[in-house]
XYZ file of C-alpha atoms in Angstrom:
295
model
C 11.064 -106.163 90.245
C 10.351 -103.237 91.666
C 13.743 -101.788 91.690
C 13.727 -102.875 87.632
C 10.789 -100.635 86.923
C 12.493 -97.957 88.357
C 15.814 -98.124 86.397
C 14.051 -98.540 83.075
C 12.025 -94.978 83.272
C 14.753 -93.083 84.226
C 17.352 -95.193 81.419
C 14.576 -94.133 79.194
C 14.757 -90.255 80.119
C 18.497 -90.366 80.035
C 18.811 -91.747 76.766
C 16.002 -89.192 75.417
C 18.065 -86.365 77.207
C 21.308 -87.147 75.610
C 19.814 -87.390 72.242
C 17.586 -84.187 72.789
C 21.073 -82.754 73.584
C 23.187 -83.255 70.257
C 22.097 -82.320 66.662
C 23.574 -82.436 63.395
C 25.129 -79.922 61.557
C 24.971 -80.805 57.794
C 28.053 -79.376 55.941
C 25.900 -77.244 53.959
C 24.888 -75.282 56.790
C 26.163 -73.256 59.759
C 24.193 -72.884 63.050
C 23.355 -70.956 65.909
C 22.691 -72.183 69.551
C 20.485 -69.914 70.965
C 19.663 -69.634 74.868
C 16.226 -67.378 75.789
C 16.505 -65.557 71.810
C 20.742 -64.523 73.172
C 23.357 -66.545 70.768
C 25.430 -68.838 73.225
C 27.764 -70.831 70.634
C 28.177 -70.665 66.926
C 28.716 -73.963 65.048
C 30.299 -73.872 61.743
C 31.902 -77.074 61.191
C 29.712 -80.090 60.197
C 29.270 -83.222 62.505
C 27.855 -83.693 65.901
C 26.876 -80.560 68.596
C 25.361 -80.326 71.983
C 23.059 -78.103 73.621
C 20.902 -77.738 77.091
C 17.586 -79.961 75.984
C 14.560 -77.870 76.157
C 16.196 -74.507 76.716
C 18.826 -74.260 73.745
C 17.187 -73.635 70.489
C 19.048 -74.433 67.439
C 18.563 -71.747 64.097
C 20.486 -73.104 60.703
C 21.607 -71.121 57.870
C 22.556 -71.945 54.657
C 26.437 -72.019 54.216
C 26.538 -72.383 50.266
C 26.252 -69.555 47.724
C 23.281 -67.587 47.347
C 21.933 -65.977 43.890
C 19.655 -63.274 43.918
C 18.527 -60.919 40.585
C 17.870 -58.113 40.290
C 15.036 -56.208 38.900
C 15.683 -54.392 35.713
C 16.256 -50.666 36.417
C 16.314 -47.412 34.079
C 20.699 -46.266 34.313
C 21.232 -42.560 32.718
C 24.752 -42.957 31.907
C 26.776 -39.266 32.150
C 25.703 -39.003 28.529
C 22.428 -39.062 29.225
C 21.164 -41.838 27.448
C 19.123 -43.913 29.084
C 19.728 -47.653 29.556
C 18.085 -50.886 30.904
C 19.918 -52.828 33.234
C 19.750 -56.936 34.316
C 21.648 -58.110 36.778
C 22.304 -60.651 39.137
C 24.684 -61.117 42.483
C 26.030 -64.036 44.057
C 26.682 -63.669 48.068
C 27.668 -65.878 51.340
C 26.735 -65.954 55.092
C 30.243 -65.343 56.696
C 29.050 -64.122 59.784
C 25.884 -66.324 61.419
C 25.678 -64.047 64.637
C 25.967 -60.554 62.611
C 23.436 -62.143 60.128
C 20.840 -62.937 62.868
C 21.077 -59.677 64.321
C 20.447 -57.896 61.259
C 17.950 -60.069 59.865
C 16.118 -61.374 63.430
C 15.212 -63.651 61.795
C 16.318 -67.774 60.381
C 15.785 -69.944 57.711
C 14.100 -69.190 54.313
C 13.037 -65.960 56.286
C 16.161 -64.503 57.045
C 17.121 -65.232 53.281
C 14.242 -63.505 51.778
C 15.164 -60.099 54.148
C 18.769 -60.586 53.074
C 17.774 -60.360 49.886
C 15.522 -57.589 49.507
C 18.379 -55.554 51.697
C 21.063 -56.833 49.741
C 19.274 -55.814 46.368
C 18.476 -51.956 47.817
C 22.618 -52.217 48.221
C 23.579 -53.657 44.816
C 20.689 -51.045 43.107
C 22.047 -48.210 44.584
C 25.504 -49.062 43.625
C 24.851 -49.636 40.247
C 22.909 -46.717 39.661
C 26.324 -44.963 41.106
C 28.784 -47.029 38.747
C 27.230 -46.930 35.707
C 26.344 -43.467 36.256
C 30.064 -42.232 36.301
C 30.329 -43.442 32.874
C 29.462 -43.347 29.453
C 26.479 -45.664 27.733
C 29.111 -46.977 25.127
C 31.620 -48.443 28.321
C 28.658 -50.298 29.654
C 27.467 -51.360 26.042
C 31.080 -52.384 25.436
C 32.007 -56.442 25.705
C 35.151 -54.913 28.139
C 33.084 -54.143 31.409
C 34.332 -56.425 34.149
C 35.816 -52.679 35.517
C 32.693 -52.152 36.073
C 31.163 -55.000 37.589
C 34.176 -55.386 39.718
C 33.542 -51.830 40.796
C 29.789 -52.703 42.231
C 30.898 -55.648 43.611
C 33.544 -53.817 45.604
C 31.286 -51.101 46.595
C 28.534 -53.451 47.344
C 31.014 -55.406 49.767
C 31.454 -53.031 51.940
C 27.970 -52.465 53.328
C 27.089 -55.993 52.710
C 29.813 -56.508 55.245
C 27.499 -55.072 58.143
C 24.665 -57.482 57.167
C 26.819 -60.203 58.020
C 27.655 -61.436 54.309
C 30.509 -61.755 51.288
C 29.261 -60.452 47.881
C 31.287 -62.972 45.524
C 30.116 -61.657 42.574
C 27.981 -58.857 40.411
C 26.800 -59.587 37.098
C 25.581 -57.435 34.002
C 23.459 -60.067 32.302
C 21.531 -57.498 29.722
C 22.169 -53.675 28.878
C 19.523 -52.316 26.507
C 18.231 -49.426 25.170
C 14.462 -48.690 26.696
C 12.198 -49.260 23.176
C 11.515 -45.211 23.089
C 15.336 -44.720 22.679
C 16.040 -46.787 20.112
C 14.407 -45.131 17.213
C 16.375 -41.988 18.258
C 19.845 -43.561 18.790
C 19.575 -45.343 15.455
C 19.253 -42.115 13.901
C 21.900 -40.693 15.922
C 24.388 -43.896 15.122
C 23.075 -42.966 11.516
C 24.209 -39.304 11.446
C 27.590 -40.147 13.217
C 28.314 -43.142 10.961
C 27.789 -40.352 7.800
C 29.653 -37.878 9.484
C 32.797 -40.164 10.219
C 31.795 -41.858 6.551
C 32.472 -38.085 5.262
C 35.618 -37.329 7.309
C 37.416 -40.549 5.751
C 36.560 -39.094 2.317
C 37.474 -35.920 2.969
C 40.939 -37.404 3.855
C 41.252 -39.485 0.881
C 40.558 -36.288 -0.888
C 43.235 -34.129 0.829
C 45.734 -37.279 0.536
C 44.902 -38.212 -3.300
C 45.582 -34.141 -4.352
C 49.418 -34.466 -2.419
C 50.032 -37.228 -4.322
C 48.740 -36.022 -7.564
C 50.461 -32.412 -7.265
C 54.069 -34.524 -5.838
C 53.803 -36.579 -9.208
C 53.356 -34.064 -11.155
C 56.377 -31.971 -9.748
C 58.243 -35.213 -10.318
C 57.167 -35.568 -14.084
C 58.277 -31.431 -14.435
C 61.853 -32.305 -12.718
C 61.845 -35.555 -14.581
C 60.871 -33.453 -18.173
C 63.618 -30.717 -16.988
C 66.161 -32.941 -16.240
C 65.682 -35.107 -19.107
C 65.762 -31.749 -21.453
C 68.957 -30.515 -19.601
C 70.569 -33.890 -20.205
C 69.435 -33.999 -24.221
C 71.046 -30.539 -24.938
C 74.202 -31.023 -23.280
C 74.298 -34.300 -25.401
C 73.243 -32.682 -28.500
C 75.506 -29.788 -27.811
C 78.493 -31.895 -27.310
C 77.462 -33.962 -30.483
C 77.181 -30.737 -32.464
C 80.963 -29.806 -31.122
C 81.962 -33.260 -31.872
C 80.496 -32.765 -35.778
C 81.932 -29.716 -36.490
C 85.319 -30.838 -35.002
C 85.277 -33.687 -37.472
C 84.261 -31.384 -40.115
C 87.094 -29.143 -39.213
C 89.453 -31.580 -39.386
C 88.369 -33.218 -42.805
C 87.554 -29.578 -44.281
C 92.011 -29.038 -43.258
C 92.141 -32.264 -44.404
C 90.888 -32.006 -48.117
C 89.276 -29.166 -48.935
C 87.800 -30.083 -51.927
C 86.402 -33.132 -50.491
C 84.917 -31.913 -48.044
C 83.145 -29.191 -50.495
C 82.151 -32.104 -52.767
C 80.575 -34.013 -49.442
C 78.532 -30.318 -48.134
C 77.675 -30.119 -52.007
C 76.025 -33.894 -51.920
C 74.177 -33.136 -48.577
C 72.664 -29.839 -49.828
C 71.580 -32.207 -53.299
C 69.761 -34.530 -50.667
C 67.829 -32.091 -48.855
C 67.203 -29.970 -51.331
C 65.944 -32.445 -54.286
C 63.821 -34.645 -51.770
C 60.356 -35.488 -53.532
C 58.134 -33.081 -51.796
C 59.986 -29.893 -51.674
C 58.985 -26.476 -52.925
C 60.413 -25.356 -56.263
C 63.929 -23.712 -56.563
C 64.044 -20.467 -58.588
C 67.984 -19.925 -59.485
C 69.565 -18.448 -61.983
C 71.729 -20.363 -64.197
C 75.249 -19.219 -63.583
C 73.955 -20.113 -60.101
C 77.315 -22.410 -58.162
C 74.506 -24.815 -56.035
C 74.808 -27.511 -59.431
C 78.191 -27.207 -60.119
C 79.042 -30.700 -59.022
C 76.527 -31.838 -61.511
C 77.285 -30.191 -64.605
C 81.416 -30.867 -63.804
C 82.892 -33.523 -62.202
C 85.582 -31.157 -60.271
C 82.839 -29.016 -59.133
C 84.032 -26.032 -61.636
C 81.426 -23.803 -63.443
C 83.696 -23.622 -66.979
C 82.724 -26.204 -69.150
């Protein structure tokens, strides 16, 4: 009976010691085992782990991706147009021992310290990157390169905190309210200048087209007149050749034909009156069938 009474407490103490030496690491966490404030073990794999009861202390840290919303800040790009930038970042604890040394705390308190220090790094990097480009580049939809530059720059300094910066995103990039009207007027002025440039180029193009069309018309008319004169000259030459041939074959008929042509031209209705002397030979073929003036 006395032996049993002795064994049971020993077993209870042994079981309690064994249970207190076991701790569970969640799959969403990493853990450090501290002995008198000094790190003696880093546990990154989930499952059961062991410690010395009443001596070792276990501190857990979140192993998930953590988001941080940065306070909006004013940025001055290289074209001196102020912008209000609102951004956020995502990071993860990669080196828990270095993270412990940098923050000096554990749990939520360590995360709060890390957020503050990381936000300072991100703000400085954001001002440096966005201050080196124009506001048009920042306000454009194609700004992934800028966010990548901010992330890469911040990642270098974040390693000293045991952190990995996964991503940085610009949520909003707006103009401050006091600059909206001035920016709007500047945009209107720029669009008016661009429109006037387009109109000037249009007028210049129209003048070139008109000049080319006028020159083409003159060239076509000149070519047409030249061809007409050539054709007319060839026709006159052919007509004269026909007349000469007809005159050589029958002089009397040729004279008769030429007289009929003269009557048609000279006696057309509406012409001026003809004043001639009676013996004039113009009406010879009207007085005599053979064209003689002797009656």
